Short mmCIF file of C-alpha atoms in Angstrom, two decimals:
data_model
loop_
_atom_site.label_atom_id
_atom_site.label_comp_id
_atom_site.label_asym_id
_atom_site.label_seq_id
_atom_site.Cartn_x
_atom_site.Cartn_y
_atom_site.Cartn_z
CA MET A 311 36.23 -17.96 -40.27
CA GLU A 312 34.03 -18.17 -37.21
CA ALA A 313 35.43 -20.11 -34.29
CA PRO A 314 33.28 -22.91 -32.90
CA ALA A 315 31.30 -22.21 -29.74
CA SER A 316 33.24 -23.00 -26.62
CA GLY A 317 32.56 -23.25 -22.94
CA ARG A 318 33.63 -19.63 -22.58
CA ASP A 319 30.43 -18.49 -24.29
CA SER A 320 28.44 -19.24 -21.18
CA ASP A 321 30.90 -17.25 -19.08
CA CYS A 322 30.32 -14.25 -21.32
CA ALA A 323 26.53 -14.46 -21.07
CA PRO A 324 24.77 -11.43 -19.61
CA PRO A 325 24.11 -11.57 -15.89
CA ALA A 326 20.36 -11.40 -16.51
CA ALA A 327 20.41 -15.10 -17.34
CA SER A 328 20.79 -15.95 -13.68
CA GLY A 329 18.11 -13.56 -12.55
CA PRO A 330 14.36 -13.73 -12.64
CA LEU A 331 14.25 -13.19 -16.42
CA SER A 332 16.02 -16.42 -17.35
CA THR A 333 14.07 -19.25 -18.99
CA PRO A 334 14.65 -23.03 -18.75
CA ALA A 335 17.52 -24.29 -20.86
CA THR A 336 16.71 -26.08 -24.11
CA ALA A 337 17.71 -29.63 -24.85
CA ALA A 338 21.41 -30.28 -25.40
CA ALA A 339 22.48 -29.84 -28.99
CA ALA A 340 24.75 -32.14 -30.98
CA SER A 341 26.57 -29.53 -33.12
CA PRO A 342 28.33 -26.25 -32.29
CA GLY A 343 25.80 -24.27 -34.33
CA SER A 344 22.84 -25.73 -32.48
CA ALA A 345 24.64 -25.17 -29.16
CA ARG A 346 24.96 -21.48 -29.97
CA ALA A 347 21.27 -21.37 -30.94
CA ALA A 348 20.38 -23.07 -27.66
CA ALA A 349 22.35 -20.49 -25.72
CA VAL A 350 20.50 -17.68 -27.50
CA THR A 351 17.16 -19.36 -26.79
CA GLN A 352 18.04 -19.68 -23.12
CA LEU A 353 18.65 -15.94 -22.86
CA SER A 354 15.44 -15.03 -24.68
CA PRO A 355 12.38 -14.88 -22.38
CA PRO A 356 8.88 -15.49 -23.74
CA PRO A 357 7.16 -12.48 -25.29
CA GLY A 358 6.14 -10.06 -22.55
CA ALA A 359 7.64 -12.19 -19.75
CA GLY A 360 10.60 -9.88 -19.19
CA GLN A 361 8.43 -6.81 -18.67
CA ARG A 362 6.01 -8.69 -16.39
CA MET A 363 8.82 -9.79 -14.11
CA LEU A 364 11.22 -6.88 -14.38
CA THR A 365 8.77 -4.06 -13.61
CA PRO A 366 7.57 -5.38 -10.19
CA LEU A 367 11.12 -6.38 -9.27
CA LEU A 368 12.52 -2.93 -10.03
CA MET A 369 9.62 -1.32 -8.17
CA ASP A 370 10.33 -3.48 -5.13
CA GLN A 371 14.02 -2.61 -5.18
CA LEU A 372 13.28 1.11 -5.58
CA CYS A 373 10.62 1.16 -2.84
CA ILE A 374 12.78 -0.74 -0.36
CA LEU A 375 15.70 1.59 -1.12
CA LEU A 376 13.60 4.71 -0.56
CA PHE A 377 12.02 3.34 2.61
CA THR A 378 15.43 2.34 3.97
CA ILE A 379 16.83 5.83 3.38
CA GLY A 380 13.73 7.40 4.92
CA GLN A 381 13.90 5.08 7.92
CA VAL A 382 17.55 5.97 8.55
CA LEU A 383 16.77 9.69 8.43
CA MET A 384 13.74 9.25 10.68
CA MET A 385 15.74 7.18 13.17
CA VAL A 386 18.44 9.85 13.37
CA GLY A 387 15.85 12.58 13.98
CA THR A 388 13.90 10.56 16.54
CA TRP A 389 17.05 9.41 18.32
CA ARG A 390 17.84 13.01 19.21
CA ALA A 391 14.27 13.87 20.25
CA SER A 392 13.49 10.75 22.28
CA SER A 393 15.46 9.03 25.00
CA ASP A 394 13.04 6.12 25.40
CA ALA A 395 14.96 2.85 25.14
CA THR A 396 12.01 0.89 23.72
CA THR A 397 11.50 3.41 20.93
CA ARG A 398 15.19 3.37 20.02
CA VAL A 399 15.37 -0.43 19.96
CA SER A 400 12.24 -0.60 17.80
CA LEU A 401 13.64 1.91 15.33
CA LEU A 402 16.93 -0.01 15.16
CA ALA A 403 15.06 -3.26 14.52
CA ILE A 404 13.00 -1.74 11.70
CA THR A 405 16.08 -0.15 10.11
CA ALA A 406 18.03 -3.42 10.29
CA PHE A 407 15.14 -5.36 8.75
CA LEU A 408 14.84 -2.89 5.87
CA ALA A 409 18.59 -2.93 5.27
CA TRP A 410 18.63 -6.73 5.19
CA SER A 411 15.62 -6.78 2.85
CA LEU A 412 17.36 -4.37 0.49
CA TYR A 413 20.49 -6.50 0.46
CA PHE A 414 18.50 -9.69 -0.19
CA VAL A 415 16.44 -8.21 -3.04
CA LEU A 416 19.55 -6.79 -4.73
CA SER A 417 21.83 -9.80 -4.22
CA SER A 418 19.33 -12.65 -4.80
CA PRO A 419 16.66 -11.38 -7.20
CA LYS A 420 15.87 -14.84 -8.57
CA LYS A 421 15.23 -16.35 -5.15
CA TYR A 422 13.24 -13.29 -4.10
CA TRP A 423 11.06 -13.44 -7.22
CA ARG A 424 10.19 -17.09 -6.65
CA ASN A 425 9.04 -16.36 -3.09
CA ARG A 426 7.69 -12.84 -3.63
CA LEU A 427 4.02 -13.79 -3.50
CA TRP A 428 4.16 -14.73 0.18
CA ALA A 429 7.37 -13.02 1.34
CA LEU A 430 6.40 -9.45 0.41
CA PRO A 431 2.98 -9.38 2.15
CA LEU A 432 4.51 -11.06 5.22
CA ALA A 433 7.31 -8.48 5.33
CA ARG A 434 4.84 -5.61 4.92
CA VAL A 435 2.80 -6.81 7.89
CA ALA A 436 5.89 -7.61 10.00
CA LEU A 437 7.17 -4.06 9.61
CA VAL A 438 4.08 -2.52 11.24
CA VAL A 439 3.65 -4.96 14.13
CA LEU A 440 5.79 -2.92 16.52
CA PRO A 441 3.85 -0.27 18.50
CA VAL A 442 6.26 2.45 17.39
CA GLN A 443 4.67 2.28 13.93
CA ARG A 444 1.39 3.69 15.26
CA GLN A 445 2.62 6.00 18.02
CA ALA A 446 2.20 9.75 17.82
CA GLY A 447 5.26 11.91 18.46
CA VAL A 448 7.72 9.48 16.86
CA GLY A 449 9.40 9.86 13.49
CA SER A 450 7.25 11.37 10.75
CA THR A 451 4.43 12.09 13.20
CA LEU A 452 6.47 15.05 14.44
CA THR A 453 5.19 16.95 11.38
CA LEU A 454 1.80 17.09 13.15
CA LYS A 455 3.29 19.28 15.89
CA ARG A 456 2.94 22.46 13.85
CA MET A 457 0.38 25.18 13.37
CA PRO A 458 -1.84 25.09 10.25
CA GLN A 459 -1.03 27.47 7.42
CA ALA A 460 -3.42 30.00 5.93
CA GLY A 461 -4.69 30.07 2.35
CA LEU A 462 -5.45 27.43 -0.26
CA LEU A 463 -1.81 26.43 -0.67
CA GLY A 464 -1.48 26.18 3.10
CA ALA A 465 -4.52 23.88 3.23
CA VAL A 466 -3.00 21.60 0.59
CA LEU A 467 0.33 21.50 2.43
CA ASP A 468 -1.47 20.73 5.70
CA ILE A 469 -3.24 17.78 4.07
CA VAL A 470 0.11 16.46 2.86
CA ARG A 471 1.54 16.92 6.35
CA MET A 472 -1.43 15.07 7.82
CA LEU A 473 -0.99 12.15 5.42
CA LEU A 474 2.73 12.09 6.11
CA GLY A 475 2.41 12.50 9.87
CA THR A 476 -0.21 9.77 10.23
CA ARG A 477 1.94 7.49 8.01
CA GLN A 478 -0.95 7.06 5.61
CA LEU A 479 1.04 8.39 2.66
CA GLN A 480 3.93 6.00 3.29
CA GLN A 481 1.68 2.95 3.56
CA ALA A 482 -0.27 3.99 0.46
CA MET A 483 2.95 4.33 -1.54
CA ALA A 484 4.15 0.95 -0.31
CA GLY A 485 0.83 -0.68 -1.24
CA VAL A 486 0.76 0.84 -4.73
CA GLY A 487 4.44 0.20 -5.36
CA ALA A 488 4.23 -3.46 -4.29
CA MET A 489 2.18 -4.29 -7.43
CA LEU A 490 0.72 -7.38 -5.77
CA PRO A 491 -2.42 -9.08 -7.14
CA PRO A 492 -5.71 -7.42 -6.07
CA GLY A 493 -6.67 -10.08 -3.54
CA LEU A 494 -3.33 -10.05 -1.74
CA THR A 495 -3.22 -6.27 -1.92
CA PHE A 496 -6.60 -5.99 -0.21
CA LEU A 497 -5.70 -8.49 2.53
CA THR A 498 -2.23 -7.03 3.12
CA GLN A 499 -3.38 -3.42 3.21
CA SER A 500 -6.31 -4.29 5.48
CA ALA A 501 -3.91 -5.89 7.97
CA VAL A 502 -1.60 -2.87 7.74
CA ALA A 503 -4.54 -0.52 8.29
CA VAL A 504 -5.62 -2.37 11.44
CA LEU A 505 -2.09 -2.51 12.88
CA THR A 506 -1.34 1.19 12.24
CA TYR A 507 -4.74 2.59 13.32
CA ASN A 508 -4.43 5.29 15.99
CA SER A 509 -6.87 8.04 15.06
CA GLN A 510 -7.55 8.82 18.71
CA ASP A 511 -4.02 10.11 19.36
CA PHE A 512 -3.46 11.65 15.93
CA ALA A 513 -6.66 13.71 16.21
CA LYS A 514 -5.29 15.40 19.35
CA THR A 515 -2.05 16.61 17.78
CA GLN A 516 -1.42 20.32 17.33
CA LEU A 517 -2.18 20.41 13.60
CA LEU A 518 -5.38 18.36 13.67
CA ALA A 519 -6.75 19.89 16.89
CA HIS A 520 -6.44 23.48 15.69
CA MET A 521 -9.61 25.47 14.98
CA VAL A 522 -8.50 26.34 11.43
CA THR A 523 -7.92 22.69 10.54
CA ARG A 524 -11.20 21.57 12.05
CA ALA A 525 -13.11 24.28 10.19
CA ARG A 526 -11.66 22.89 6.95
CA MET A 527 -12.61 19.38 8.04
CA ALA A 528 -16.19 20.49 8.67
CA ARG A 529 -16.50 21.86 5.13
CA ILE A 530 -15.17 18.64 3.59
CA ALA A 531 -17.35 16.55 5.91
CA ALA A 532 -20.43 18.44 4.67
CA VAL A 533 -19.69 17.22 1.13
CA PHE A 534 -19.52 13.57 2.24
CA GLU A 535 -22.66 14.00 4.33
CA PHE A 536 -24.48 15.17 1.20
CA LEU A 537 -23.07 12.30 -0.89
CA SER A 538 -24.14 9.72 1.69
CA LEU A 539 -27.79 10.84 1.83
CA PRO A 540 -28.91 8.49 -1.00
CA LEU A 541 -27.28 5.57 0.80
CA LEU A 542 -29.32 6.28 3.92
CA ALA A 543 -32.47 6.66 1.82
CA VAL A 544 -32.18 3.25 0.12
CA SER A 545 -30.62 1.33 2.99
CA PRO A 546 -32.51 -1.23 5.09
CA VAL A 547 -33.97 -0.06 8.39
CA PRO A 548 -31.17 -1.50 10.59
CA LEU A 549 -28.52 0.26 8.52
CA GLY A 550 -30.47 3.50 8.60
CA LEU A 551 -30.89 3.31 12.36
CA VAL A 552 -27.22 2.58 12.95
CA LEU A 553 -25.75 5.10 10.53
CA ALA A 554 -28.36 7.88 10.60
CA PRO A 555 -26.97 11.17 11.92
CA SER A 556 -28.01 11.99 15.46
CA ARG A 557 -30.26 15.01 15.91
CA SER A 558 -28.63 15.75 19.25
CA GLU A 559 -25.17 16.39 17.77
CA PRO A 560 -23.57 19.51 19.24
CA PRO A 561 -22.67 22.46 17.01
CA PRO A 562 -19.25 22.53 15.28
CA ALA A 563 -17.91 24.96 17.89
CA ASP A 564 -18.25 22.34 20.62
CA ALA A 565 -14.92 20.77 21.63
CA ALA A 566 -16.41 17.26 21.80
CA TYR A 567 -17.80 17.62 18.30
CA GLY A 568 -14.41 18.87 17.07
CA ASP A 569 -12.62 15.86 18.56
CA ALA A 570 -15.11 13.47 16.97
CA LEU A 571 -14.87 15.25 13.62
CA SER A 572 -11.07 15.14 13.65
CA ARG A 573 -11.06 11.47 14.60
CA SER A 574 -13.57 10.62 11.85
CA PHE A 575 -11.60 12.61 9.29
CA VAL A 576 -8.33 10.82 10.12
CA SER A 577 -10.05 7.41 10.15
CA PHE A 578 -11.67 8.06 6.77
CA HIS A 579 -8.36 8.98 5.15
CA HIS A 580 -6.72 6.04 6.89
CA LEU A 581 -9.15 3.66 5.21
CA LEU A 582 -9.14 5.49 1.89
CA PHE A 583 -5.38 5.78 1.42
CA ILE A 584 -4.18 2.55 3.00
CA VAL A 585 -6.85 0.11 1.75
CA VAL A 586 -8.96 1.56 -1.06
CA LEU A 587 -6.34 3.40 -3.12
CA PRO A 588 -3.77 0.54 -3.28
CA THR A 589 -6.52 -1.99 -4.07
CA VAL A 590 -7.85 0.10 -6.96
CA ALA A 591 -4.31 0.62 -8.30
CA SER A 592 -3.71 -3.12 -8.06
CA VAL A 593 -6.87 -3.86 -10.05
CA VAL A 594 -5.82 -1.43 -12.79
CA TRP A 595 -2.36 -3.01 -13.00
CA TRP A 596 -3.81 -6.53 -12.86
CA ASN A 597 -6.27 -5.82 -15.69
CA SER A 598 -3.54 -4.39 -17.92
CA ARG A 599 -1.37 -7.41 -17.20
CA GLN A 600 -4.20 -9.81 -18.02
CA GLU A 601 -4.88 -8.03 -21.29
CA ALA A 602 -1.20 -8.26 -22.26
CA THR A 603 -0.70 -11.92 -21.33
CA GLY A 604 -4.17 -13.42 -21.53
CA SER A 605 -3.62 -15.33 -18.28
CA SER A 606 -1.80 -15.20 -15.01
CA ALA A 607 1.58 -16.79 -15.63
CA ALA A 608 3.18 -18.79 -12.85
CA ARG A 609 6.72 -18.08 -11.75
CA ASP A 610 9.49 -20.18 -13.20
CA GLY A 611 10.71 -22.79 -10.75
CA ALA A 612 7.86 -22.22 -8.32
CA SER A 613 7.12 -25.09 -5.98
CA SER A 614 3.77 -26.84 -5.86
CA GLY A 615 2.90 -24.96 -2.66
CA LEU A 616 3.53 -21.61 -4.33
CA ARG A 617 1.52 -22.64 -7.36
CA LYS A 618 -1.43 -23.53 -5.09
CA LEU A 619 -1.05 -20.15 -3.39
CA GLU A 620 -1.10 -18.45 -6.79
CA ALA A 621 -4.22 -20.40 -7.76
CA ALA A 622 -6.01 -19.37 -4.56
CA SER A 623 -4.85 -15.80 -5.05
CA SER A 624 -6.26 -15.80 -8.60
CA VAL A 625 -9.71 -16.74 -7.29
CA LEU A 626 -9.60 -13.88 -4.79
CA ASP A 627 -8.26 -11.54 -7.48
CA ARG A 628 -11.25 -12.18 -9.73
CA ALA A 629 -13.63 -11.64 -6.81
CA VAL A 630 -12.09 -8.25 -5.97
CA VAL A 631 -12.09 -7.19 -9.63
CA ARG A 632 -15.76 -8.14 -10.04
CA ALA A 633 -16.66 -6.25 -6.87
CA LEU A 634 -14.94 -3.06 -8.04
CA LYS A 635 -16.44 -3.27 -11.52
CA GLY A 636 -19.95 -3.25 -10.09
CA HIS A 637 -23.16 -3.82 -11.99
CA PRO A 638 -23.91 -1.72 -15.10
CA ALA A 639 -27.45 -1.07 -13.86
CA LEU A 640 -26.04 0.47 -10.67
CA GLY A 641 -23.51 2.73 -12.36
CA GLY A 642 -20.65 0.26 -12.75
CA PRO A 643 -17.33 1.44 -11.25
CA TRP A 644 -18.75 4.90 -10.54
CA GLY A 645 -21.55 3.41 -8.49
CA VAL A 646 -19.01 1.32 -6.56
CA ALA A 647 -16.88 4.42 -5.94
CA TRP A 648 -19.88 6.32 -4.57
CA PHE A 649 -20.89 3.43 -2.32
CA VAL A 650 -17.35 2.88 -0.98
CA LEU A 651 -16.81 6.58 -0.22
CA SER A 652 -20.26 7.08 1.33
CA PHE A 653 -20.26 3.95 3.43
CA SER A 654 -16.65 4.48 4.53
CA TRP A 655 -17.43 8.01 5.67
CA LEU A 656 -20.53 6.97 7.60
CA ALA A 657 -18.72 4.03 9.17
CA CYS A 658 -15.78 6.17 10.27
CA LYS A 659 -18.09 8.91 11.52
CA HIS A 660 -19.99 6.55 13.77
CA GLY A 661 -16.99 4.50 14.86
CA LEU A 662 -17.89 1.24 13.12
#
């Protein structure tokens, strides 16, 4: 004979009921059988809600954990190489902030989920405000103090070292892993790109100033120059005058040309990896989420202020998605990709 439901049933409930996957409790039941049914209903999220909430939350926890471990290792390495007090204090502050963020996300997932829409972008921007996040010769930028390697494999490894040393790879991973809506992703990554921009100093490092590296850059730059020719042909006169290549440019062997090429190359990848790539990934994730749910569901227990923020974010999301989809007569997404790459290259080349 089955024993009637008791108060101990709630104590034996899975811990997920108190996390971000819990749903509002049903009305109080009058009989033990209905009380047990109400408890089961309380632990059962709406169809698809668990995956929508759990995936970004787990990604946040994993990304913060990896970044905390990486920050600790970087701080240890930089601590030995640098005796500057400001640099050490900045690294300690960043490490402490990441450690606290990891503890908060793991210990209070429900509270974090309710405030994630504004807290995560704010934390991303706050982490890169300190000057140490854009300085050369600190932390991961030490990988740029090496000679380039020969061969195709060496070229690939050098590109990875460049992305790692300029911190573009880390910021791209953080932007993709955040899984924020497209509008917030674009705004957050744009702010991060501005705060971490330092192509002038990165272009002068040993790896990026070497003749072998700059010869590779020149070959890649020739491809983007060719791709951007149609944009110059169909652009208005002011755009053509501003972005048209100068006939008085020195040959690739000139040191001034090499510095400008290296700076343009780093700036282009800075824009591409920190802003464009995370925004495109966010649109893909956002579209798949919309197809699965049919709408953008609000967070359980969200305040009126957060709901207004979500509504404003949805408007910006749709604008970003429409912009990246493009017009079918202009090639759709492929036409947008060509325009973004061509215009970004020309803008970075001419310092816009």
